[in-house]
Coordinates of C-alpha atoms in Angstrom, one line a residue:
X1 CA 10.4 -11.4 -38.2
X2 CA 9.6 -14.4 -35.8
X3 CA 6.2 -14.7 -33.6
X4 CA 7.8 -13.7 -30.1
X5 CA 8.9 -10.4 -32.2
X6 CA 6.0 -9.8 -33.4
X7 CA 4.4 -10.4 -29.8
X8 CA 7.0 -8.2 -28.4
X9 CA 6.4 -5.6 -30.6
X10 CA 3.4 -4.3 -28.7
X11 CA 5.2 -4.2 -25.0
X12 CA 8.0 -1.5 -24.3
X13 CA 9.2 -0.3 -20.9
X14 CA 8.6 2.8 -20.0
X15 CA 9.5 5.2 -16.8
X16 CA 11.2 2.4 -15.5
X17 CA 13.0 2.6 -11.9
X18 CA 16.3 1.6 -10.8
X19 CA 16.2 0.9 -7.6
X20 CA 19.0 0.2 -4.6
X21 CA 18.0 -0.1 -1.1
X22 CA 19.7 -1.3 2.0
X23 CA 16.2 -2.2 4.5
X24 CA 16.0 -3.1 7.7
X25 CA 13.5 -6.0 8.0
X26 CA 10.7 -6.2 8.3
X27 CA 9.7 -4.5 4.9
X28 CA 7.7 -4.7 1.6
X29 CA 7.4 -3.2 -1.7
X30 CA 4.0 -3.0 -3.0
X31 CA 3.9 -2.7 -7.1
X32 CA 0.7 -1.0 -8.0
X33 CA 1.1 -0.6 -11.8
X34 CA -1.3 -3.0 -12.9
X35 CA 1.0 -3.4 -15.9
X36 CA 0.7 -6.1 -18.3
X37 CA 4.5 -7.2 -17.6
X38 CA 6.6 -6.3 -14.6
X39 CA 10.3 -7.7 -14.7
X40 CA 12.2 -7.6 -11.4
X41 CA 15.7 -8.6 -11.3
X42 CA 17.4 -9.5 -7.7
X43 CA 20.7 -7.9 -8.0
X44 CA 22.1 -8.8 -4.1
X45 CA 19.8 -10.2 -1.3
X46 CA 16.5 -11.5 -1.9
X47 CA 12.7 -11.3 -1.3
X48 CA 9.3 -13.5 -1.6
X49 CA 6.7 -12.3 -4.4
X50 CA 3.3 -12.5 -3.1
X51 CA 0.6 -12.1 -5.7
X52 CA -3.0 -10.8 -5.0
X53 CA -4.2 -14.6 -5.2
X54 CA -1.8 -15.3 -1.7
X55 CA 0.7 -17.2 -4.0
X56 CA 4.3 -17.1 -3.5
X57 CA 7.5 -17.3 -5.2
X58 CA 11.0 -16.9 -3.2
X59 CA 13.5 -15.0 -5.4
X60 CA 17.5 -14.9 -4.4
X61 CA 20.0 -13.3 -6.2
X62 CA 20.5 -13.5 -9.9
X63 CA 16.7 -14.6 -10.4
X64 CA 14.5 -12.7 -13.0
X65 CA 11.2 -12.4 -12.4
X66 CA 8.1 -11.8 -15.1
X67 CA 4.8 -10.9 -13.6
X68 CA 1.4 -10.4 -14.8
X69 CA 0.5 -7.8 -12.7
X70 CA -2.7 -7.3 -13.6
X71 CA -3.3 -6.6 -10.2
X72 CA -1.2 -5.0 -7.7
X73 CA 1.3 -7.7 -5.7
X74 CA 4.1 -7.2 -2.8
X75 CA 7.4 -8.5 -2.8
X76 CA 8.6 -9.2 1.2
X77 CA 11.7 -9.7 2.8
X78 CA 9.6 -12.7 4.2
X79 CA 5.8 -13.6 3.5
X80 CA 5.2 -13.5 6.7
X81 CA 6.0 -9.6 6.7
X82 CA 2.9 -8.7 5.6
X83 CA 0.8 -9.5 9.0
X84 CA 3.6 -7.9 11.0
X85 CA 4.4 -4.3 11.4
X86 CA 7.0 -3.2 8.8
X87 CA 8.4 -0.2 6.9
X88 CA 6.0 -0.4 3.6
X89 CA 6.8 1.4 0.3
X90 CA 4.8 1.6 -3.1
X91 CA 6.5 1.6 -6.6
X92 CA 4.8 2.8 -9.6
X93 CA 6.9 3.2 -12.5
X94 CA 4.0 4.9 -14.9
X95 CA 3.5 7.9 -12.2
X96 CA 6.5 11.2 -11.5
X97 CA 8.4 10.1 -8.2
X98 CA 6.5 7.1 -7.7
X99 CA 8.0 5.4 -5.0
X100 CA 6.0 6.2 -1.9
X101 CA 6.1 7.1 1.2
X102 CA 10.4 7.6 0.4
X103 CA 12.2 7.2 -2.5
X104 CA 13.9 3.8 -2.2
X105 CA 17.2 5.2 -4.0
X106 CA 17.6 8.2 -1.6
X107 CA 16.5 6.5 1.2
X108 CA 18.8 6.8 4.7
X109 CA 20.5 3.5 4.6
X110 CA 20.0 0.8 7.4
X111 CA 22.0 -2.1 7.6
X112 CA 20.9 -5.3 8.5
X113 CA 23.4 -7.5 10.2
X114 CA 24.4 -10.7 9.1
X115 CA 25.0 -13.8 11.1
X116 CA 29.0 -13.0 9.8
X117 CA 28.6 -9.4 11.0
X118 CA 28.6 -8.2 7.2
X119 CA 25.7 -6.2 6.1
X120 CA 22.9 -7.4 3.7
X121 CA 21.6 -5.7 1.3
X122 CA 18.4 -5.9 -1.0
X123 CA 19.2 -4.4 -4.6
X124 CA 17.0 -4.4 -7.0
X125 CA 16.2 -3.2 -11.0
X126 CA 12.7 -3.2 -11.9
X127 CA 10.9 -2.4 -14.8
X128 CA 7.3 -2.1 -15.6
X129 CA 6.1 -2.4 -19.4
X130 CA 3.1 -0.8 -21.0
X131 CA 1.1 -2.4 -24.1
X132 CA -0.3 -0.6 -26.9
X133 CA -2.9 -2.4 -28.5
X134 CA -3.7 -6.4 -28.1
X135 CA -1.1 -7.8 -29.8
X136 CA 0.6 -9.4 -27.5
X137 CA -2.3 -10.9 -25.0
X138 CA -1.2 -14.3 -27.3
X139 CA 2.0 -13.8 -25.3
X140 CA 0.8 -13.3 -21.9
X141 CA -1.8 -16.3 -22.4
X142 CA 1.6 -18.5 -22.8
X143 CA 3.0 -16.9 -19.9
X144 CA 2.3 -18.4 -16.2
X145 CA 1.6 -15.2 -13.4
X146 CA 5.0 -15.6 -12.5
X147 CA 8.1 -16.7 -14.4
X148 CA 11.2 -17.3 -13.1
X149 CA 14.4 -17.2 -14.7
X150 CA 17.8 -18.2 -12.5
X151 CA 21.4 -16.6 -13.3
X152 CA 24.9 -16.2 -11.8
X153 CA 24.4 -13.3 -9.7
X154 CA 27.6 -11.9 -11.5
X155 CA 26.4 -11.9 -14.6
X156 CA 23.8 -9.2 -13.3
X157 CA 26.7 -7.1 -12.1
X158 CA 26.7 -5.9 -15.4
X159 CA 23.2 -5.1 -15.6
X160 CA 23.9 -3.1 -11.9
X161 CA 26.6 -1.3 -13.5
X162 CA 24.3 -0.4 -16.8
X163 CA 21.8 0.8 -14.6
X164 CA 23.9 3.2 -12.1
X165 CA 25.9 4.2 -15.7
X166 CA 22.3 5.4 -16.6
X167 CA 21.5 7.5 -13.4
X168 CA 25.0 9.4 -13.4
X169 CA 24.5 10.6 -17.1
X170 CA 21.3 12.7 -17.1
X171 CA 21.2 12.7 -20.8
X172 CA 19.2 9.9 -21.9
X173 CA 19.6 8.1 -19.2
X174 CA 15.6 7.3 -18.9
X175 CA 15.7 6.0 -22.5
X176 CA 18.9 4.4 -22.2
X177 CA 17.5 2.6 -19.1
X178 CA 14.1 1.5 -20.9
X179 CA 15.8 0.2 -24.0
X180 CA 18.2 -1.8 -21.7
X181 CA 15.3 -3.5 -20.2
X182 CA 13.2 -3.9 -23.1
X183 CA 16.6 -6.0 -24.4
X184 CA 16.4 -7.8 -20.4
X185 CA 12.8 -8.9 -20.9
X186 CA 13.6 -10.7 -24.4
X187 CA 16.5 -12.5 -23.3
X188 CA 14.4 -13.8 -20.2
X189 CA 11.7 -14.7 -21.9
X190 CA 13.6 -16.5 -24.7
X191 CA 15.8 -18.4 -22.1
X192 CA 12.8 -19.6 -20.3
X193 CA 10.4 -20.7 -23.3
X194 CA 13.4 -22.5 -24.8
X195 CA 13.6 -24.5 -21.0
X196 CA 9.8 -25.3 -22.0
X197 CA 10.6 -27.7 -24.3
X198 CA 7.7 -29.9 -25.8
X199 CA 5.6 -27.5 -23.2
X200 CA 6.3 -24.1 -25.4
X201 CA 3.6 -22.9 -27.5
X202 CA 3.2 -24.0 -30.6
X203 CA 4.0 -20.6 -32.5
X204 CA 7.1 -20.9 -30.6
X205 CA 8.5 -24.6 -31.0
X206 CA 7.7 -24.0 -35.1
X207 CA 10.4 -21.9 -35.2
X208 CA 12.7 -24.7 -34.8
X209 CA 11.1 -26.8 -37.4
X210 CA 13.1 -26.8 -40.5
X211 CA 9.4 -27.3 -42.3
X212 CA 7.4 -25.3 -40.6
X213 CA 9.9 -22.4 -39.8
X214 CA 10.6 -21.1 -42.9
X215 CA 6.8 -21.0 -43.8
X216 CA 6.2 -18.9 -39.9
X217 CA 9.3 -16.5 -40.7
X218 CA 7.2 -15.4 -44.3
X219 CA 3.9 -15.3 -42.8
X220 CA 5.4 -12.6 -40.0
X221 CA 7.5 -11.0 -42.6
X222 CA 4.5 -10.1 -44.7
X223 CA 1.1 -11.0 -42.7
X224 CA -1.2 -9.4 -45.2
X225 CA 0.2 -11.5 -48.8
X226 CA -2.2 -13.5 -50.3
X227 CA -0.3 -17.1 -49.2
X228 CA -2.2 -20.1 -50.5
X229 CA -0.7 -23.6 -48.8
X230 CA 1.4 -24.2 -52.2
X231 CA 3.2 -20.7 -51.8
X232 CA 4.0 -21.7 -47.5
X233 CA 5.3 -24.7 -49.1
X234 CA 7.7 -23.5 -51.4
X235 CA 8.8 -21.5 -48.8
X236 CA 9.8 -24.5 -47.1
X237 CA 11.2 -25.9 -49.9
X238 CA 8.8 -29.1 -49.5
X239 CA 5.9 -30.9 -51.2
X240 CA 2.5 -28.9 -50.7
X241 CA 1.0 -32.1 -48.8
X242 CA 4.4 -32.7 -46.6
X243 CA 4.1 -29.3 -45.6
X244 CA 0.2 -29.2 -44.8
X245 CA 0.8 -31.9 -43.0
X246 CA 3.8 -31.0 -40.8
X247 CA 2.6 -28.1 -40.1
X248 CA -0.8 -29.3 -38.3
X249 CA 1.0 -31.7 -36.9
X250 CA 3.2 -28.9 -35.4
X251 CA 1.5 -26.0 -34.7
X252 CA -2.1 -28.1 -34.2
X253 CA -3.5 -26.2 -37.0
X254 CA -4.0 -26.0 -40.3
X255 CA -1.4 -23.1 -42.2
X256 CA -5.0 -20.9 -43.6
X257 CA -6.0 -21.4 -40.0
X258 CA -2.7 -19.9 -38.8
X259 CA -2.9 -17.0 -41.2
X260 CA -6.5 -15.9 -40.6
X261 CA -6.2 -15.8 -36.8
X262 CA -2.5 -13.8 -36.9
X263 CA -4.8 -11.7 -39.4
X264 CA -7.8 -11.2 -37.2
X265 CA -4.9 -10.1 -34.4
X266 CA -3.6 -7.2 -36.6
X267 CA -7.1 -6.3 -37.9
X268 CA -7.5 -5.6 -33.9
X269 CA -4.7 -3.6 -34.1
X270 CA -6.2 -1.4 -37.3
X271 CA -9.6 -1.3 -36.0
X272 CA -8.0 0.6 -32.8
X273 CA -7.5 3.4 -35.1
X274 CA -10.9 5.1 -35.4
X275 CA -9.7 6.9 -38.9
X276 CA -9.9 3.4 -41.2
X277 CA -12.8 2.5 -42.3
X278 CA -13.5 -1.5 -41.9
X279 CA -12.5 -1.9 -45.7
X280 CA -9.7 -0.2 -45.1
X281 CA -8.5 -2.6 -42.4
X282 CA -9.9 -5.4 -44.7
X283 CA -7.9 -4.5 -47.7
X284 CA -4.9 -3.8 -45.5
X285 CA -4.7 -7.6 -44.1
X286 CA -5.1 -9.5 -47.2
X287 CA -9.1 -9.5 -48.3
X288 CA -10.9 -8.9 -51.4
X289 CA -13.7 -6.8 -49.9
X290 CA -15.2 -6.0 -46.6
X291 CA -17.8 -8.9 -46.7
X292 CA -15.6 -11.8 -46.1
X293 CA -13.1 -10.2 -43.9
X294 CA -16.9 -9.6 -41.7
X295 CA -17.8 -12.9 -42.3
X296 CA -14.2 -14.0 -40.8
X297 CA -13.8 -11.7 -37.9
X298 CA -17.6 -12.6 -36.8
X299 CA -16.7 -16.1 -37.0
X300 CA -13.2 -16.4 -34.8
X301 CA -13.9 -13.2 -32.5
X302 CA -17.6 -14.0 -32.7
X303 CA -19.0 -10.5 -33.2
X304 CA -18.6 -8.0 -36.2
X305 CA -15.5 -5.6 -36.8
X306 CA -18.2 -2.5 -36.3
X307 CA -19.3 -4.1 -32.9
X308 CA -16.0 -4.9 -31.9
X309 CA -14.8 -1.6 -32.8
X310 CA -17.4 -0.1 -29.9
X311 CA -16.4 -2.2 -27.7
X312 CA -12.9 0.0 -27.7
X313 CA -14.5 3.0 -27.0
X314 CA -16.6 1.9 -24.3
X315 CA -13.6 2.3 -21.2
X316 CA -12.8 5.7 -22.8
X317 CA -16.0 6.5 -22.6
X318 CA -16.6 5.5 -19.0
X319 CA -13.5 7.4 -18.4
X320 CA -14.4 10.6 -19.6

């Protein structure tokens, strides 16, 4: 176990939509998910993103793009589309039949003529991801509102091939489509922390570090252990002052400070469940006794694991 898994853990696709159009410009796609994580992957043609905020990013073929859409956004043939009259459809992976007002795969096909007389098309696979829990908002806080990842546009033939594969064979095909893009959305977002560089996050570059990796791999593999500095650095196979000091120097904190906040994260996660008690969940990530795992949650979330805990139930509430 590494930190993006652990991130990753919480997001999976679900209902997600293959789509292949042929439009006739002008047109737009609205995505109204409000999904943490959208993924859309240009196949053939091309389009502009347009976010709520009136930013814009041009894909072309072979680009992958991640969105925040916490918020619904458009992707245009042109971002000038959107003040002009056009043929507008809505794509909501999370809803039955939710492309609107036509289903963009059955859709009467209109060809748009190229300046070589061939026709162009706009094809398209798109995925929306759901979250459970809060696990991975450390992940979208690394994350710009749109990430952009460039391939061949042959390599995505596969992907194209995958996806109409899916459609054809009834069986499984919805699950067979959502693991495929839950396996997309890791390879994307892998390829484009490691073009980051020095700018990754820190729980990312560690994993490189031949100190502090080792030491990052055993905190993930068993969160809840009772590791003191000296056990991290035998891990790493190093002194226990080399390895304190590596590691702030690394991640920009100290290893107890590391391991109480990935704590506090998956104490989040237990308190969700309204069936364990808070010394439950304090047992379960590594305390004594429900006093100091309190005293800790207080400090770094800065209110208690009860008031936090209400908190949860307060949309639910609203809702019902």
């Amino acid at each position: 176990m590494d930190p993006l898994s652990s991130l990753l853990s919480g997001i999976r696709a679900e209902g997600s939509v293959v789509t292949h159009a042929v439009l006739r410009s002008p047109w737009t796609i609205r995505f109204a998910d409000r999904a943490p994580l959208v993924m859309v992957t240009v196949l053939r043609g091309g389009g502009t993103l347009v976010l709520a905020d009136g930013s814009s990013t041009r894909l072309v073929a072979g680009d992958t793009a991640v969105v925040q859409a916490c918020e619904p956004f458009h992707l245009a043939d042109t971002r000038a589309t959107l003040d002009r009259p056009h043929m507008g459809y809505e794509l909501s992976c999370f809803v039955p039949r939710g492309f609107g007002p036509a289903d963009l795969a059955c859709a009467t096909p209109e060809l748009v003529e190229t300046a070589t007389g061939a026709p162009e098309e706009t094809s398209l696979v798109v995925g929306a991801y759901r979250a459970s829990g809060r696990r991975h908002e450390r992940l979208l806080r690394a994350l710009p509102p749109v990430m952009v990842v460039s391939d061949d546009p042959e390599v995505c033939a596969w992907l194209e091939q995958s996806a109409a594969d899916a459609v054809r064979l009834s069986a499984g095909s919805q699950a067979l489509m959502d693991r495929l893009l839950d396996w997309a959305l890791v390879c994307t977002l892998r390829t484009w922390l490691a073009a980051q560089q020095h700018c990754a996050p820190a729980w990312y570059r560690g994993m490189a570090d031949p100190v502090v990796g080792p030491a990052l791999e055993a905190i993930h593999n068993d969160p809840f252990r009772r590791w003191t500095v000296a056990d991290l650095a035998a891990e790493a196979a190093v002194s226990r002052a080399l390895f304190a000091r590596r590691f702030s120097e690394v991640m920009g904190e100290t290893p107890l400070a590391y391991l109480t906040e990935w704590r506090m994260a998956e104490a989040e996660e237990l308190l969700a469940d309204p069936n364990r008690s808070v010394a439950q969940v304090a047992t379960t990530v590594g305390y004594s006794d429900a006093f100091g795992f309190s005293a800790a949650f207080k400090r770094l979330r800065g209110q208690s694991p009860s008031e936090f805990r209400s908190t949860l139930r307060q949309p639910a509430l609203a809702r019902a």
